[in-house]
């Protein structure tokens, strides 16, 4: 069931849409057919709550999201102007309350997004028929609800959502088939290792320390322990650590069929949305680049100018403790275009040490436009920043890095040095700002415990959340779960055995 | 049509209310609600309901920003503002949610939490009230009550049946016979009324803390009783050596001091009942709160008054003794002697704020 039947755009808007589409095509943008629809704020919030999709499975968090959007709007805290979903055809929703200049801007912006979705490499593997897929998910979910009851399924969805970010966003595509490594039989260890008495010869008491010298016994014992450790290494499973924790759980966790299906749905949707997180700066930057190009050259009427300037500057606003992806994206794209137009790249330019000459450098190559199209095709936020952020750019845009000062619980400006800024930016972008976590061992201690590893990059986990998440993980794995991380600068294992939480500093091995 | 999102939103609200229920005791003991008396709904802050993830904390976190400032200059507090957690600014800040609840909803939660029985009112059809209900449709009536849809449907049926209906020119003309009107029936509803008399000792030994406990408890008792009866009348008495009938507002605010003569309050209560609430028609509740520090020779008179005038006519007579640092707390011992004899006498000792919750259960748990 589709919530809104498609309503054709009113004449006024469809004229604008056709005009903007033509401009976008003239500039070489390339997009799937794009269907626009005008919605009031309530409808738009509803779509936004569902991630843009008219049909999703039922779950309270969509209601929570909607509630928040509606409240934010009624208190004047926030406003969504538009929303585009990555499908073929592309669907774009416009806010009916936008004035006509806003609509122009927004439509131009939308074409930027549509072009990006279609051409950026990171979206290449997304399902463009996701509307159908989402509806299928809803059907499957409803079937599970009919069989097992609303609350049972809801609770399980909550559990799965708690783990939804544990996917491998760099995997080229979702693995759907499994030629899985076989789960090893947990072997009973024949010999209990490590017991010092194991190798004792029978001896009379007073002779014992000659017949069974302590040093020898100790040496034998440690040899045995070593062997046991090797054996448990062989029992280690999976052989290589795995980034796609959800996939691992779907394959190996003791789940009922319907639970496995729910977890697969959560994972599918997480993969669908992942590239949007990976390309936020580029995608918004690209769309903003095109709305500003098209609007300033073609779209503006005299009376629209003020509204345009107001909206555009609102979108571009910066604040000290929050990086605006629209702003950074568009500025960096403009910078690239200019540099490639002037030939400010390559060994000759890089090797030049004269600041003044570098600034005046202009070979009139005119390669800028071509370059940014290439950039939008192959990069994600991380490679984008890594490749194109320059010291000059940081200086010009007054960028700085900041850090949390634990002593006074305040974020403070840390540095204005290029290398530091860049490193900090890359760190915060890595994995979309989320911790990177692997399955390290699913037979930890040879007891079938799950052992995850948090790849520590300088930022510690939020401890209470980590513990709550372990509880959810335990619900799925049903055996004790552990995660290795760093707490207070010390390697630490957080564990949960189904009843209690444990925090152990990791022994040095 | 129920929209998809409505269902999800309702579910979300249910979950939030569940949170409130979990923490009900805290809300009740805090007495925050009392200032809001008179309004129908209250806003209660509840922690945002979040699905936990493995996520970064503040320690070691940072990000990149833009703007002026020297190295070392603070740009934002941790925790409270939630932004700037080094996530390139695409995560939302944290919000505290406020949930809107009506006092009735809170009363129901309280009832559920304390497992309070519904009260069985006495003399259930002692009072009736008449109400008009629009339940039927008749062929005659005033134009203002014409049932448009029914009229239209009859006209349509008739025109189709008589072959007068032309789909190309779908004009429907109702005749006099087609017209239908809403009509009403007068129904009598049993209407049970309750009268509640609150008595509070405001003598010198009752400190502000004690009075606040009394007021908090009275507020919740009131909220619950209001839920149980169609109409509820309240009277308020404050006393030290003498008793005064006061209005609700004064009861919730007054400060007094002086000696204590509990019998004065009973006389006043008796007087009010005689004047306003004939016991055959009313469910009468008396709640008395004191630190139990009465004038010794007054006790005899108190008991006499209770046995003769009050116990025989009350659904419940509840005495709550609030522990005070100054009072002797003897009075409850006097009443204990009669606990067996009168099953409508309920006693409760309230040590501190935490005890309010349990005390309410003691008083209202009888279902009378």
Coordinates of N, CA and C in Angstrom, one line a residue, chain A residues 132-326:
Chain A
X132 N 10.6 -1.6 -3.5 CA 10.0 -2.9 -3.5 C 10.6 -3.7 -2.4
X133 N 12.0 -3.6 -2.3 CA 12.6 -4.4 -1.2 C 12.1 -4.0 0.2
X134 N 12.0 -2.7 0.4 CA 11.5 -2.3 1.7 C 10.1 -2.8 2.0
X135 N 9.3 -2.8 0.9 CA 7.9 -3.4 1.0 C 7.9 -4.9 1.3
X136 N 8.9 -5.6 0.7 CA 9.0 -7.0 0.9 C 9.4 -7.2 2.4
X137 N 10.4 -6.4 2.8 CA 10.8 -6.5 4.2 C 9.6 -6.4 5.2
X138 N 8.7 -5.4 4.8 CA 7.6 -5.1 5.7 C 6.7 -6.3 5.7
X139 N 6.5 -6.9 4.5 CA 5.6 -8.1 4.4 C 6.2 -9.2 5.3
X140 N 7.5 -9.5 5.1 CA 8.1 -10.5 5.9 C 7.9 -10.3 7.4
X141 N 8.2 -9.0 7.8 CA 8.2 -8.7 9.2 C 6.8 -8.9 9.7
X142 N 5.8 -8.4 8.9 CA 4.4 -8.6 9.4 C 4.0 -10.1 9.5
X143 N 4.5 -10.9 8.7 CA 4.3 -12.3 8.8 C 4.8 -12.8 10.1
X144 N 6.0 -12.4 10.4 CA 6.6 -12.9 11.7 C 5.8 -12.4 12.9
X145 N 5.3 -11.1 12.7 CA 4.5 -10.6 13.8 C 3.2 -11.4 14.0
X146 N 2.6 -11.8 12.8 CA 1.4 -12.6 12.9 C 1.6 -13.9 13.6
X147 N 2.8 -14.5 13.4 CA 3.1 -15.8 14.0 C 3.5 -15.7 15.4
X148 N 4.4 -14.7 15.7 CA 5.0 -14.7 17.0 C 4.6 -13.6 17.9
X149 N 3.8 -12.7 17.4 CA 3.2 -11.6 18.3 C 4.1 -10.3 18.1
X150 N 3.4 -9.2 18.3 CA 4.0 -7.9 18.0 C 5.2 -7.7 18.9
X151 N 5.0 -7.9 20.2 CA 6.0 -7.5 21.2 C 7.3 -8.4 21.1
X152 N 7.1 -9.6 20.8 CA 8.2 -10.5 20.7 C 9.1 -10.1 19.5
X153 N 8.4 -9.8 18.4 CA 9.2 -9.4 17.2 C 9.8 -8.0 17.4
X154 N 9.0 -7.1 18.0 CA 9.6 -5.8 18.3 C 10.8 -5.8 19.1
X155 N 10.7 -6.6 20.2 CA 11.9 -6.7 21.1 C 13.1 -7.3 20.3
X156 N 12.8 -8.2 19.5 CA 14.0 -8.8 18.7 C 14.5 -7.7 17.7
X157 N 13.6 -7.0 17.1 CA 14.1 -5.9 16.2 C 15.0 -4.9 17.0
X158 N 14.6 -4.5 18.2 CA 15.4 -3.7 19.1 C 16.8 -4.3 19.3
X159 N 16.8 -5.6 19.6 CA 18.1 -6.2 19.8 C 19.0 -6.1 18.5
X160 N 18.4 -6.4 17.4 CA 19.1 -6.4 16.1 C 19.6 -5.0 15.8
X161 N 18.7 -4.0 16.1 CA 19.1 -2.6 15.7 C 20.3 -2.1 16.6
X162 N 20.4 -2.7 17.7 CA 21.5 -2.3 18.6 C 22.8 -2.7 18.0
X163 N 22.8 -3.7 17.1 CA 24.0 -4.1 16.4 C 24.1 -3.7 15.0
X164 N 23.2 -2.9 14.5 CA 23.0 -2.7 13.1 C 24.3 -2.1 12.4
X165 N 25.1 -1.4 13.2 CA 26.2 -0.7 12.6 C 27.4 -1.7 12.5
X166 N 27.3 -2.9 12.9 CA 28.4 -3.8 12.8 C 28.4 -4.5 11.5
X167 N 28.6 -3.7 10.4 CA 28.7 -4.3 9.1 C 30.0 -3.9 8.5
X168 N 30.3 -4.3 7.3 CA 31.6 -3.9 6.7 C 31.3 -3.0 5.5
X169 N 31.2 -1.7 5.7 CA 30.8 -0.8 4.7 C 31.8 -0.8 3.5
X170 N 32.9 -1.4 3.7 CA 33.9 -1.4 2.5 C 33.8 -2.7 1.7
X171 N 33.0 -3.6 2.2 CA 32.8 -4.8 1.4 C 32.1 -4.4 0.1
X172 N 32.6 -4.9 -1.0 CA 32.1 -4.5 -2.3 C 30.6 -4.7 -2.4
X173 N 30.1 -5.8 -1.9 CA 28.6 -6.0 -1.9 C 28.3 -7.0 -0.9
X174 N 27.0 -7.1 -0.6 CA 26.6 -8.0 0.5 C 26.8 -9.4 0.1
X175 N 27.3 -10.2 1.0 CA 27.4 -11.6 0.8 C 26.1 -12.2 1.1
X176 N 25.4 -12.8 0.2 CA 24.1 -13.4 0.5 C 24.2 -14.9 0.7
X177 N 25.1 -15.5 -0.1 CA 25.3 -17.0 -0.1 C 26.4 -17.3 1.0
X178 N 26.3 -18.4 1.5 CA 27.4 -18.8 2.4 C 28.0 -20.1 2.0
X179 N 29.3 -20.0 1.7 CA 30.1 -21.2 1.6 C 30.9 -21.2 2.9
X180 N 30.3 -21.2 4.0 CA 30.9 -20.8 5.2 C 31.9 -21.9 5.7
X181 N 32.8 -21.4 6.4 CA 33.7 -22.3 7.0 C 32.9 -23.1 8.0
X182 N 33.1 -24.4 8.0 CA 32.3 -25.2 8.9 C 32.6 -24.9 10.4
X183 N 31.6 -24.9 11.1 CA 31.7 -24.6 12.5 C 32.5 -25.8 13.1
X184 N 33.6 -25.6 13.7 CA 34.4 -26.8 14.2 C 33.6 -27.4 15.4
X185 N 33.8 -28.7 15.4 CA 33.2 -29.4 16.6 C 34.0 -29.0 17.8
X186 N 33.4 -28.7 18.9 CA 34.1 -28.3 20.0 C 34.6 -29.6 20.6
X187 N 35.9 -29.8 20.5 CA 36.5 -31.1 20.9 C 36.7 -31.1 22.4
X188 N 36.4 -32.2 22.9 CA 36.8 -32.4 24.3 C 38.3 -32.5 24.4
X189 N 38.9 -31.7 25.2 CA 40.3 -31.8 25.2 C 40.7 -33.0 26.0
X190 N 41.5 -33.9 25.4 CA 41.8 -35.1 26.0 C 42.6 -35.0 27.3
X191 N 43.6 -34.1 27.2 CA 44.4 -33.9 28.3 C 44.2 -32.6 29.0
X192 N 43.9 -32.6 30.2 CA 43.8 -31.3 30.9 C 45.2 -30.8 31.1
X193 N 45.5 -29.7 30.4 CA 46.8 -29.2 30.5 C 47.0 -28.3 31.8
X194 N 48.3 -28.1 32.1 CA 48.6 -27.1 33.1 C 48.6 -27.6 34.5
X195 N 48.2 -28.9 34.7 CA 48.3 -29.4 36.1 C 49.7 -29.9 36.4
X196 N 50.3 -29.2 37.3 CA 51.7 -29.5 37.6 C 51.9 -31.0 38.0
X197 N 50.9 -31.6 38.6 CA 51.1 -33.0 39.1 C 51.1 -34.0 38.0
X198 N 50.7 -33.6 36.8 CA 50.5 -34.6 35.7 C 51.7 -35.5 35.5
X199 N 52.9 -35.0 35.5 CA 54.0 -35.8 35.1 C 54.8 -36.4 36.3
X200 N 54.2 -36.5 37.4 CA 54.9 -37.0 38.6 C 55.1 -38.5 38.5
X201 N 56.4 -38.8 38.9 CA 56.6 -40.3 39.1 C 56.2 -40.6 40.5
X202 N 55.8 -41.8 40.8 CA 55.5 -42.2 42.1 C 56.8 -42.2 42.9
X203 N 56.7 -41.6 44.1 CA 58.0 -41.6 44.9 C 57.6 -41.5 46.4
X204 N 58.5 -42.0 47.2 CA 58.3 -41.9 48.6 C 58.5 -40.4 48.9
X205 N 57.8 -40.0 50.0 CA 57.8 -38.6 50.4 C 59.2 -37.9 50.4
X206 N 60.1 -38.6 51.2 CA 61.4 -38.0 51.4 C 62.2 -37.9 50.1
X207 N 61.9 -38.8 49.1 CA 62.6 -38.8 47.9 C 62.0 -37.9 46.8
X208 N 60.8 -37.5 47.1 CA 60.1 -36.8 46.1 C 60.8 -35.6 45.4
X209 N 61.4 -34.8 46.2 CA 62.0 -33.6 45.6 C 63.2 -34.0 44.7
X210 N 63.8 -35.3 44.9 CA 64.8 -35.7 44.0 C 64.3 -36.3 42.7
X211 N 63.2 -37.1 42.9 CA 62.7 -37.8 41.7 C 61.8 -36.9 40.9
X212 N 61.1 -36.0 41.6 CA 60.3 -35.0 40.8 C 60.7 -33.6 41.1
X213 N 61.8 -33.2 40.5 CA 62.4 -31.9 40.9 C 61.4 -30.8 40.4
X214 N 61.2 -29.8 41.2 CA 60.2 -28.7 40.9 C 60.5 -28.1 39.5
X215 N 61.8 -27.8 39.2 CA 62.0 -27.0 38.0 C 61.6 -27.9 36.8
X216 N 61.8 -29.2 36.9 CA 61.5 -30.0 35.7 C 59.9 -30.1 35.5
X217 N 59.3 -30.3 36.7 CA 57.8 -30.3 36.6 C 57.3 -29.0 36.0
X218 N 57.8 -27.9 36.5 CA 57.3 -26.6 36.1 C 57.5 -26.5 34.6
X219 N 58.7 -26.9 34.1 CA 59.0 -26.8 32.7 C 58.0 -27.7 31.8
X220 N 57.8 -28.9 32.3 CA 56.9 -29.8 31.6 C 55.5 -29.2 31.6
X221 N 55.1 -28.6 32.7 CA 53.7 -28.0 32.8 C 53.6 -26.9 31.8
X222 N 54.6 -26.0 31.8 CA 54.5 -24.9 30.9 C 54.5 -25.3 29.4
X223 N 55.2 -26.4 29.1 CA 55.2 -26.9 27.8 C 53.8 -27.4 27.4
X224 N 53.2 -28.0 28.4 CA 51.8 -28.5 28.1 C 50.8 -27.3 27.9
X225 N 51.0 -26.3 28.8 CA 50.2 -25.2 28.6 C 50.3 -24.6 27.2
X226 N 51.6 -24.5 26.8 CA 51.9 -23.9 25.5 C 51.1 -24.7 24.4
X227 N 51.2 -26.1 24.6 CA 50.6 -26.9 23.6 C 49.1 -26.7 23.6
X228 N 48.5 -26.6 24.8 CA 47.1 -26.4 24.9 C 46.7 -25.1 24.2
X229 N 47.5 -24.1 24.4 CA 47.2 -22.8 23.8 C 47.2 -22.9 22.2
X230 N 48.2 -23.6 21.7 CA 48.3 -23.8 20.3 C 47.0 -24.5 19.8
X231 N 46.7 -25.5 20.6 CA 45.5 -26.3 20.2 C 44.3 -25.4 20.1
X232 N 44.2 -24.5 21.2 CA 43.0 -23.7 21.2 C 43.1 -22.6 20.1
X233 N 44.3 -22.3 19.7 CA 44.5 -21.4 18.5 C 43.9 -22.1 17.2
X234 N 44.2 -23.4 17.2 CA 43.6 -24.1 16.0 C 42.1 -24.2 16.0
X235 N 41.6 -24.2 17.3 CA 40.2 -24.2 17.4 C 39.6 -22.8 17.2
X236 N 40.5 -21.8 17.1 CA 40.0 -20.5 16.9 C 39.1 -20.4 15.6
X237 N 38.1 -19.6 15.8 CA 37.1 -19.6 14.7 C 36.4 -18.2 14.8
X238 N 36.3 -17.4 13.8 CA 36.7 -17.7 12.4 C 38.2 -17.6 12.3
X239 N 38.8 -18.2 11.3 CA 40.3 -18.2 11.1 C 40.8 -16.8 11.0
X240 N 40.1 -15.9 10.2 CA 40.5 -14.5 10.1 C 39.5 -13.7 10.7
X241 N 39.9 -12.6 11.3 CA 38.9 -11.7 11.9 C 37.9 -11.2 10.9
X242 N 36.7 -11.0 11.3 CA 35.6 -10.6 10.4 C 35.0 -9.3 10.8
X243 N 34.9 -8.4 9.8 CA 34.3 -7.1 10.0 C 32.8 -7.1 10.0
X244 N 32.3 -8.0 9.2 CA 30.8 -8.0 9.1 C 30.2 -8.9 10.2
X245 N 30.1 -8.3 11.3 CA 29.7 -9.1 12.5 C 28.3 -9.6 12.3
X246 N 27.4 -8.8 11.7 CA 26.0 -9.2 11.4 C 26.0 -10.5 10.6
X247 N 26.8 -10.5 9.5 CA 26.8 -11.7 8.7 C 27.2 -12.9 9.5
X248 N 28.2 -12.7 10.3 CA 28.7 -13.8 11.1 C 27.6 -14.3 12.0
X249 N 26.9 -13.4 12.6 CA 25.8 -13.9 13.5 C 24.7 -14.6 12.8
X250 N 24.4 -14.0 11.6 CA 23.3 -14.7 10.8 C 23.7 -16.1 10.5
X251 N 25.0 -16.3 10.2 CA 25.5 -17.6 9.8 C 25.6 -18.6 11.0
X252 N 26.1 -18.1 12.2 CA 26.5 -19.0 13.2 C 25.7 -18.9 14.5
X253 N 25.0 -17.8 14.7 CA 24.3 -17.7 16.0 C 23.1 -18.6 16.1
X254 N 22.9 -19.2 17.3 CA 21.7 -20.1 17.4 C 20.4 -19.4 17.4
X255 N 19.9 -19.1 16.2 CA 18.7 -18.3 16.0 C 17.6 -19.2 15.4
X256 N 16.4 -18.8 15.7 CA 15.3 -19.4 15.1 C 15.2 -18.8 13.6
X257 N 14.5 -19.5 12.8 CA 14.5 -19.1 11.4 C 13.9 -17.6 11.2
X258 N 12.9 -17.3 12.0 CA 12.3 -16.0 11.8 C 13.3 -14.9 12.4
X259 N 14.0 -15.3 13.4 CA 15.0 -14.3 13.9 C 16.1 -14.1 13.0
X260 N 16.5 -15.2 12.3 CA 17.6 -15.0 11.3 C 17.1 -14.1 10.2
X261 N 15.8 -14.3 9.9 CA 15.3 -13.4 8.8 C 15.2 -12.0 9.2
X262 N 14.8 -11.7 10.4 CA 14.7 -10.3 10.9 C 16.1 -9.7 10.9
X263 N 17.1 -10.5 11.4 CA 18.5 -10.0 11.4 C 19.0 -9.7 10.0
X264 N 18.6 -10.5 9.0 CA 19.0 -10.3 7.6 C 18.4 -9.0 7.1
X265 N 17.1 -8.8 7.5 CA 16.5 -7.6 7.0 C 17.2 -6.3 7.5
X266 N 17.5 -6.4 8.8 CA 18.2 -5.2 9.4 C 19.5 -5.0 8.7
X267 N 20.2 -6.1 8.4 CA 21.5 -6.0 7.7 C 21.4 -5.5 6.3
X268 N 20.4 -6.0 5.6 CA 20.2 -5.5 4.2 C 20.0 -4.0 4.2
X269 N 19.1 -3.5 5.1 CA 18.8 -2.1 5.1 C 20.0 -1.3 5.6
X270 N 20.8 -1.8 6.5 CA 22.0 -1.1 6.9 C 23.0 -0.9 5.7
X271 N 23.1 -2.0 4.9 CA 24.0 -1.9 3.8 C 23.4 -0.9 2.8
X272 N 22.1 -0.8 2.6 CA 21.6 0.1 1.7 C 21.9 1.5 2.1
X273 N 21.8 1.8 3.4 CA 22.0 3.2 3.8 C 23.4 3.5 4.1
X274 N 24.3 2.5 4.1 CA 25.7 2.8 4.5 C 26.4 3.8 3.6
X275 N 26.3 3.8 2.2 CA 27.0 4.7 1.4 C 26.6 6.2 1.6
X276 N 25.4 6.4 2.1 CA 25.0 7.7 2.4 C 25.8 8.3 3.5
X277 N 26.1 7.5 4.5 CA 27.0 7.9 5.6 C 28.4 8.1 5.1
X278 N 28.8 7.3 4.2 CA 30.2 7.4 3.7 C 30.5 8.6 2.8
X279 N 29.4 9.2 2.2 CA 29.6 10.2 1.2 C 28.8 11.5 1.6
X280 N 28.5 11.7 2.8 CA 27.7 12.8 3.3 C 28.3 14.1 2.8
X281 N 29.6 14.4 3.0 CA 30.2 15.6 2.6 C 30.2 15.8 1.1
X282 N 30.5 14.8 0.4 CA 30.6 14.9 -1.1 C 29.2 15.1 -1.6
X283 N 28.2 14.3 -1.2 CA 26.9 14.3 -1.7 C 26.2 15.6 -1.5
X284 N 26.3 16.1 -0.3 CA 25.7 17.4 0.0 C 26.5 18.5 -0.7
X285 N 27.8 18.4 -0.7 CA 28.6 19.4 -1.4 C 28.3 19.5 -2.9
X286 N 28.2 18.3 -3.5 CA 27.9 18.2 -4.9 C 26.5 18.8 -5.2
X287 N 25.5 18.5 -4.4 CA 24.2 19.1 -4.6 C 24.2 20.6 -4.4
X288 N 24.9 21.0 -3.4 CA 25.0 22.5 -3.1 C 25.7 23.2 -4.3
X289 N 26.8 22.5 -4.7 CA 27.5 23.1 -5.8 C 26.6 23.4 -7.0
X290 N 25.7 22.4 -7.3 CA 24.9 22.6 -8.5 C 23.7 23.5 -8.2
X291 N 23.2 23.5 -7.0 CA 22.1 24.5 -6.8 C 22.7 25.9 -6.9
X292 N 23.9 26.1 -6.4 CA 24.4 27.5 -6.4 C 24.8 27.9 -7.8
X293 N 25.4 26.9 -8.6 CA 25.8 27.2 -10.0 C 24.5 27.5 -10.8
X294 N 23.5 26.7 -10.7 CA 22.4 26.9 -11.6 C 21.6 28.1 -11.1
X295 N 21.4 28.3 -9.8 CA 20.6 29.4 -9.4 C 21.3 30.7 -9.7
X296 N 22.6 30.8 -9.4 CA 23.2 32.2 -9.6 C 23.3 32.5 -11.1
X297 N 23.4 31.5 -12.0 CA 23.5 31.8 -13.4 C 22.2 31.9 -14.1
X298 N 21.2 31.1 -13.6 CA 19.9 31.0 -14.4 C 18.7 31.2 -13.6
X299 N 18.7 30.8 -12.4 CA 17.4 30.6 -11.7 C 16.9 31.9 -11.0
X300 N 17.8 32.9 -10.8 CA 17.3 33.9 -9.9 C 16.6 35.1 -10.6
X301 N 15.5 35.5 -10.0 CA 14.9 36.7 -10.4 C 15.3 37.8 -9.4
X302 N 15.1 39.0 -9.7 CA 15.5 40.1 -8.8 C 14.8 39.9 -7.5
X303 N 13.5 39.6 -7.5 CA 12.8 39.6 -6.2 C 13.2 38.3 -5.4
X304 N 13.7 37.3 -6.1 CA 14.0 36.1 -5.4 C 15.4 36.1 -4.7
X305 N 16.2 37.1 -5.1 CA 17.6 37.1 -4.7 C 17.7 37.0 -3.1
X306 N 16.9 37.8 -2.4 CA 17.1 37.9 -1.0 C 16.7 36.5 -0.4
X307 N 15.6 35.9 -0.8 CA 15.3 34.6 -0.3 C 16.3 33.6 -0.6
X308 N 16.9 33.7 -1.8 CA 17.9 32.7 -2.2 C 19.1 32.9 -1.3
X309 N 19.5 34.1 -1.1 CA 20.7 34.4 -0.3 C 20.5 33.9 1.1
X310 N 19.3 34.1 1.6 CA 19.0 33.8 3.0 C 19.0 32.2 3.1
X311 N 18.4 31.5 2.2 CA 18.4 30.1 2.3 C 19.8 29.5 2.1
X312 N 20.5 30.0 1.1 CA 21.8 29.5 0.8 C 22.7 29.7 2.0
X313 N 22.7 30.9 2.5 CA 23.6 31.2 3.6 C 23.3 30.4 4.9
X314 N 22.0 30.2 5.0 CA 21.5 29.3 6.1 C 22.1 27.9 6.0
X315 N 22.1 27.4 4.8 CA 22.6 26.0 4.6 C 24.1 26.0 4.8
X316 N 24.7 27.1 4.5 CA 26.2 27.1 4.6 C 26.8 27.5 5.9
X317 N 25.9 27.8 6.9 CA 26.3 28.4 8.1 C 27.3 27.4 8.8
X318 N 28.3 28.0 9.4 CA 29.2 27.2 10.2 C 29.1 27.5 11.7
X319 N 29.5 26.6 12.5 CA 29.6 26.9 13.9 C 30.8 26.2 14.4
X320 N 31.4 26.7 15.5 CA 32.7 26.2 15.8 C 32.8 24.7 16.1
X321 N 31.8 24.1 16.7 CA 32.0 22.7 17.1 C 31.2 21.7 16.3
X322 N 30.9 22.2 15.1 CA 30.1 21.3 14.2 C 30.5 21.6 12.8
X323 N 31.0 20.6 12.1 CA 31.4 20.8 10.8 C 30.2 20.7 9.8
X324 N 30.0 21.7 9.0 CA 28.8 21.6 8.1 C 29.2 20.9 6.8
X325 N 28.7 19.7 6.6 CA 29.1 19.0 5.4 C 28.8 19.7 4.1
X326 N 27.7 20.4 4.1 CA 27.3 21.2 2.9 C 28.4 22.2 2.5

